[in-house]
């Protein structure tokens, strides 16, 4: 079934220039992470249990894939937080599992072209047992909402209290990790340290086991990032960095 997202899931503005990333960050602190190349999924937990999983789809409407998400290798079936939690992440298949699945496929014409295509097909299977055999992983990259019943007065009034993350995206990542989620690997950066950290990711992309097609720079200061608003296409609290195209000579 299809379902509309509570708020549109916009794509990120992109650059291939480190200087533009530095200009975007200004005097703020940011989190630089892999831009994973899979299928974006939104998870909702209620009372500590996975209640719903929806694909990004076209950003406005996605597909409900809850039964399949329960088959992902690393999604916690239960978490200690008993409130209402919404988070976003990337469903991915590692290169190792991708190659193994392709090796087991005897039909040369039916082999998958890349891990992303295999992952998209695996997540959208009508038979969740097929998904279970594909070794799909979920890597969290954004906490959207975390609310719970607070004081006794709040409970009586039916009000929900938002979890305090001290205005820090890094705090959100650390909190999600404590709940049992695998969070996208990241490095904390300033405009000064950005070039060397981009270089670190560049040096490690060859050995990175999860498919990535670039990096994401996210403002750590939640309030400041949200105050920047959004354009019709992009949120302004984050920017994607794409590697420059590889060139080679052929004969």
GROMACS .gro file of C-alpha atoms in nm:
model
  251
    1UNK     CA    1   0.000   0.000   0.000
    2UNK     CA    2   0.099   0.363  -0.060
    3UNK     CA    3   0.119   0.622   0.215
    4UNK     CA    4   0.193   0.996   0.224
    5UNK     CA    5   0.481   1.117   0.442
    6UNK     CA    6   0.392   1.364   0.721
    7UNK     CA    7   0.644   1.607   0.568
    8UNK     CA    8   0.805   1.593   0.222
    9UNK     CA    9   1.137   1.408   0.203
   10UNK     CA   10   1.341   1.650  -0.005
   11UNK     CA   11   1.665   1.564  -0.182
   12UNK     CA   12   1.987   1.748  -0.091
   13UNK     CA   13   2.161   2.026  -0.277
   14UNK     CA   14   2.489   1.896  -0.423
   15UNK     CA   15   2.841   2.016  -0.488
   16UNK     CA   16   3.169   1.866  -0.609
   17UNK     CA   17   3.378   2.145  -0.453
   18UNK     CA   18   3.515   2.127  -0.098
   19UNK     CA   19   3.532   2.508  -0.091
   20UNK     CA   20   3.156   2.525  -0.139
   21UNK     CA   21   3.110   2.289   0.156
   22UNK     CA   22   3.329   2.518   0.367
   23UNK     CA   23   3.127   2.821   0.260
   24UNK     CA   24   2.802   2.640   0.343
   25UNK     CA   25   2.926   2.545   0.692
   26UNK     CA   26   3.064   2.891   0.775
   27UNK     CA   27   3.150   2.918   1.144
   28UNK     CA   28   2.922   2.628   1.241
   29UNK     CA   29   3.016   2.273   1.345
   30UNK     CA   30   2.900   1.997   1.113
   31UNK     CA   31   2.876   1.620   1.087
   32UNK     CA   32   3.032   1.472   0.774
   33UNK     CA   33   2.913   1.121   0.687
   34UNK     CA   34   2.886   0.872   0.404
   35UNK     CA   35   2.601   0.931   0.158
   36UNK     CA   36   2.484   0.572   0.140
   37UNK     CA   37   2.356   0.439  -0.191
   38UNK     CA   38   2.051   0.225  -0.122
   39UNK     CA   39   1.683   0.279  -0.052
   40UNK     CA   40   1.571   0.540   0.201
   41UNK     CA   41   1.328   0.407   0.463
   42UNK     CA   42   1.128   0.583   0.737
   43UNK     CA   43   1.075   0.378   1.055
   44UNK     CA   44   0.815   0.448   1.324
   45UNK     CA   45   0.838   0.292   1.669
   46UNK     CA   46   0.553   0.301   1.920
   47UNK     CA   47   0.595   0.182   2.280
   48UNK     CA   48   0.936   0.040   2.195
   49UNK     CA   49   0.818  -0.175   1.903
   50UNK     CA   50   0.858  -0.127   1.526
   51UNK     CA   51   0.511  -0.017   1.411
   52UNK     CA   52   0.569   0.093   1.051
   53UNK     CA   53   0.827   0.116   0.773
   54UNK     CA   54   0.770   0.326   0.461
   55UNK     CA   55   0.999   0.378   0.159
   56UNK     CA   56   1.089   0.730   0.047
   57UNK     CA   57   0.912   0.679  -0.286
   58UNK     CA   58   0.889   1.011  -0.470
   59UNK     CA   59   0.943   1.210  -0.150
   60UNK     CA   60   0.572   1.275  -0.103
   61UNK     CA   61   0.431   0.921  -0.116
   62UNK     CA   62   0.607   0.598  -0.024
   63UNK     CA   63   0.524   0.229   0.001
   64UNK     CA   64   0.454   0.053   0.331
   65UNK     CA   65   0.711  -0.228   0.372
   66UNK     CA   66   0.678  -0.303   0.744
   67UNK     CA   67   0.683  -0.683   0.714
   68UNK     CA   68   0.995  -0.672   0.499
   69UNK     CA   69   1.172  -0.425   0.731
   70UNK     CA   70   1.126  -0.671   1.016
   71UNK     CA   71   1.349  -0.907   0.813
   72UNK     CA   72   1.640  -0.662   0.793
   73UNK     CA   73   1.950  -0.803   0.959
   74UNK     CA   74   2.012  -0.526   1.212
   75UNK     CA   75   1.681  -0.351   1.287
   76UNK     CA   76   1.602  -0.382   1.659
   77UNK     CA   77   1.260  -0.545   1.705
   78UNK     CA   78   1.231  -0.368   2.039
   79UNK     CA   79   1.400  -0.061   2.187
   80UNK     CA   80   1.415   0.073   2.542
   81UNK     CA   81   1.247   0.405   2.447
   82UNK     CA   82   0.872   0.360   2.498
   83UNK     CA   83   0.750   0.681   2.334
   84UNK     CA   84   0.685   0.777   1.971
   85UNK     CA   85   0.998   0.763   1.753
   86UNK     CA   86   1.036   0.842   1.383
   87UNK     CA   87   1.374   0.803   1.215
   88UNK     CA   88   1.512   0.784   0.863
   89UNK     CA   89   1.789   0.568   0.730
   90UNK     CA   90   1.921   0.383   0.429
   91UNK     CA   91   1.848   0.020   0.352
   92UNK     CA   92   2.170  -0.116   0.199
   93UNK     CA   93   2.332  -0.444   0.096
   94UNK     CA   94   2.708  -0.475   0.144
   95UNK     CA   95   2.937  -0.542  -0.152
   96UNK     CA   96   3.029  -0.878   0.001
   97UNK     CA   97   2.665  -0.994   0.025
   98UNK     CA   98   2.588  -0.850  -0.320
   99UNK     CA   99   2.869  -1.051  -0.481
  100UNK     CA  100   2.768  -1.366  -0.293
  101UNK     CA  101   2.403  -1.337  -0.407
  102UNK     CA  102   2.513  -1.277  -0.766
  103UNK     CA  103   2.744  -1.581  -0.754
  104UNK     CA  104   2.451  -1.797  -0.646
  105UNK     CA  105   2.246  -1.682  -0.946
  106UNK     CA  106   2.314  -1.926  -1.235
  107UNK     CA  107   2.154  -1.701  -1.501
  108UNK     CA  108   2.420  -1.459  -1.627
  109UNK     CA  109   2.156  -1.228  -1.779
  110UNK     CA  110   1.963  -1.208  -1.452
  111UNK     CA  111   2.256  -1.100  -1.235
  112UNK     CA  112   2.209  -0.770  -1.054
  113UNK     CA  113   2.397  -0.466  -1.183
  114UNK     CA  114   2.478  -0.312  -0.845
  115UNK     CA  115   2.392  -0.339  -0.472
  116UNK     CA  116   2.141  -0.054  -0.493
  117UNK     CA  117   1.924  -0.230  -0.754
  118UNK     CA  118   1.937  -0.553  -0.555
  119UNK     CA  119   1.846  -0.370  -0.234
  120UNK     CA  120   1.551  -0.185  -0.393
  121UNK     CA  121   1.413  -0.511  -0.529
  122UNK     CA  122   1.469  -0.690  -0.198
  123UNK     CA  123   1.291  -0.427   0.013
  124UNK     CA  124   0.988  -0.418  -0.218
  125UNK     CA  125   0.934  -0.795  -0.235
  126UNK     CA  126   0.579  -0.920  -0.182
  127UNK     CA  127   0.723  -1.225  -0.005
  128UNK     CA  128   0.913  -1.113   0.306
  129UNK     CA  129   1.099  -1.446   0.318
  130UNK     CA  130   1.282  -1.340   0.000
  131UNK     CA  131   1.384  -1.019   0.178
  132UNK     CA  132   1.509  -1.223   0.473
  133UNK     CA  133   1.761  -1.403   0.253
  134UNK     CA  134   1.910  -1.085   0.106
  135UNK     CA  135   2.102  -0.958   0.412
  136UNK     CA  136   1.956  -0.606   0.400
  137UNK     CA  137   2.095  -0.367   0.662
  138UNK     CA  138   1.944  -0.043   0.794
  139UNK     CA  139   2.179   0.249   0.865
  140UNK     CA  140   2.013   0.541   1.048
  141UNK     CA  141   2.100   0.894   0.933
  142UNK     CA  142   1.826   1.121   1.076
  143UNK     CA  143   1.607   1.135   1.384
  144UNK     CA  144   1.281   1.305   1.285
  145UNK     CA  145   1.079   1.292   1.606
  146UNK     CA  146   1.106   1.145   1.957
  147UNK     CA  147   0.826   1.226   2.200
  148UNK     CA  148   0.698   1.061   2.516
  149UNK     CA  149   0.465   1.114   2.810
  150UNK     CA  150   0.654   1.343   3.044
  151UNK     CA  151   0.532   1.459   3.384
  152UNK     CA  152   0.213   1.341   3.551
  153UNK     CA  153   0.048   1.670   3.453
  154UNK     CA  154   0.140   1.610   3.088
  155UNK     CA  155  -0.001   1.257   3.104
  156UNK     CA  156  -0.328   1.387   3.247
  157UNK     CA  157  -0.350   1.650   2.973
  158UNK     CA  158  -0.255   1.398   2.706
  159UNK     CA  159   0.050   1.607   2.613
  160UNK     CA  160   0.375   1.464   2.477
  161UNK     CA  161   0.721   1.587   2.569
  162UNK     CA  162   1.002   1.593   2.312
  163UNK     CA  163   1.326   1.422   2.414
  164UNK     CA  164   1.598   1.681   2.485
  165UNK     CA  165   1.897   1.631   2.256
  166UNK     CA  166   2.073   1.946   2.377
  167UNK     CA  167   2.030   2.105   2.034
  168UNK     CA  168   2.281   1.862   1.882
  169UNK     CA  169   2.247   1.623   1.589
  170UNK     CA  170   2.545   1.432   1.728
  171UNK     CA  171   2.348   1.377   2.051
  172UNK     CA  172   2.064   1.236   1.839
  173UNK     CA  173   2.305   0.995   1.666
  174UNK     CA  174   2.450   0.880   1.998
  175UNK     CA  175   2.099   0.833   2.143
  176UNK     CA  176   1.992   0.625   1.841
  177UNK     CA  177   2.305   0.409   1.880
  178UNK     CA  178   2.214   0.347   2.246
  179UNK     CA  179   1.869   0.235   2.131
  180UNK     CA  180   2.038  -0.035   1.922
  181UNK     CA  181   2.044   0.124   1.574
  182UNK     CA  182   2.347   0.122   1.345
  183UNK     CA  183   2.415   0.490   1.275
  184UNK     CA  184   2.595   0.616   0.965
  185UNK     CA  185   2.969   0.663   1.038
  186UNK     CA  186   3.049   1.035   1.067
  187UNK     CA  187   3.327   1.280   1.153
  188UNK     CA  188   3.272   1.608   1.338
  189UNK     CA  189   3.408   1.899   1.131
  190UNK     CA  190   3.460   2.273   1.108
  191UNK     CA  191   3.529   2.471   0.791
  192UNK     CA  192   3.901   2.449   0.877
  193UNK     CA  193   3.912   2.070   0.922
  194UNK     CA  194   3.673   1.989   0.634
  195UNK     CA  195   3.935   1.936   0.359
  196UNK     CA  196   4.135   1.682   0.562
  197UNK     CA  197   3.818   1.497   0.666
  198UNK     CA  198   3.692   1.479   0.307
  199UNK     CA  199   4.033   1.334   0.222
  200UNK     CA  200   3.990   1.077   0.502
  201UNK     CA  201   3.664   0.957   0.347
  202UNK     CA  202   3.823   0.961   0.002
  203UNK     CA  203   4.105   0.736   0.130
  204UNK     CA  204   3.857   0.494   0.290
  205UNK     CA  205   3.598   0.464   0.011
  206UNK     CA  206   3.786   0.174  -0.152
  207UNK     CA  207   3.757  -0.036   0.163
  208UNK     CA  208   3.410   0.083   0.270
  209UNK     CA  209   3.191  -0.227   0.271
  210UNK     CA  210   2.866  -0.034   0.221
  211UNK     CA  211   2.785   0.133  -0.115
  212UNK     CA  212   2.829   0.511  -0.106
  213UNK     CA  213   2.798   0.772  -0.380
  214UNK     CA  214   2.933   1.071  -0.188
  215UNK     CA  215   2.921   1.246   0.149
  216UNK     CA  216   2.663   1.443   0.347
  217UNK     CA  217   2.746   1.753   0.553
  218UNK     CA  218   2.484   1.822   0.822
  219UNK     CA  219   2.466   2.117   1.062
  220UNK     CA  220   2.514   1.989   1.418
  221UNK     CA  221   2.316   2.279   1.569
  222UNK     CA  222   1.952   2.163   1.528
  223UNK     CA  223   1.786   2.502   1.587
  224UNK     CA  224   2.026   2.686   1.358
  225UNK     CA  225   1.985   2.427   1.082
  226UNK     CA  226   1.607   2.443   1.102
  227UNK     CA  227   1.613   2.825   1.106
  228UNK     CA  228   1.769   2.815   0.758
  229UNK     CA  229   1.441   2.673   0.626
  230UNK     CA  230   1.421   2.505   0.286
  231UNK     CA  231   1.387   2.582  -0.081
  232UNK     CA  232   1.120   2.422  -0.297
  233UNK     CA  233   1.366   2.136  -0.361
  234UNK     CA  234   1.621   2.124  -0.080
  235UNK     CA  235   1.645   2.152   0.299
  236UNK     CA  236   1.910   2.411   0.390
  237UNK     CA  237   2.057   2.237   0.695
  238UNK     CA  238   2.255   1.983   0.491
  239UNK     CA  239   2.445   1.950   0.163
  240UNK     CA  240   2.567   1.652  -0.037
  241UNK     CA  241   2.921   1.622  -0.170
  242UNK     CA  242   2.974   1.418  -0.485
  243UNK     CA  243   3.311   1.281  -0.589
  244UNK     CA  244   3.449   1.427  -0.909
  245UNK     CA  245   3.395   1.199  -1.208
  246UNK     CA  246   3.670   0.945  -1.260
  247UNK     CA  247   3.843   0.977  -1.595
  248UNK     CA  248   4.055   0.721  -1.778
  249UNK     CA  249   4.181   0.666  -2.129
  250UNK     CA  250   4.059   0.375  -2.337
  251UNK     CA  251   4.209   0.228  -2.650
   0.00000   0.00000   0.00000
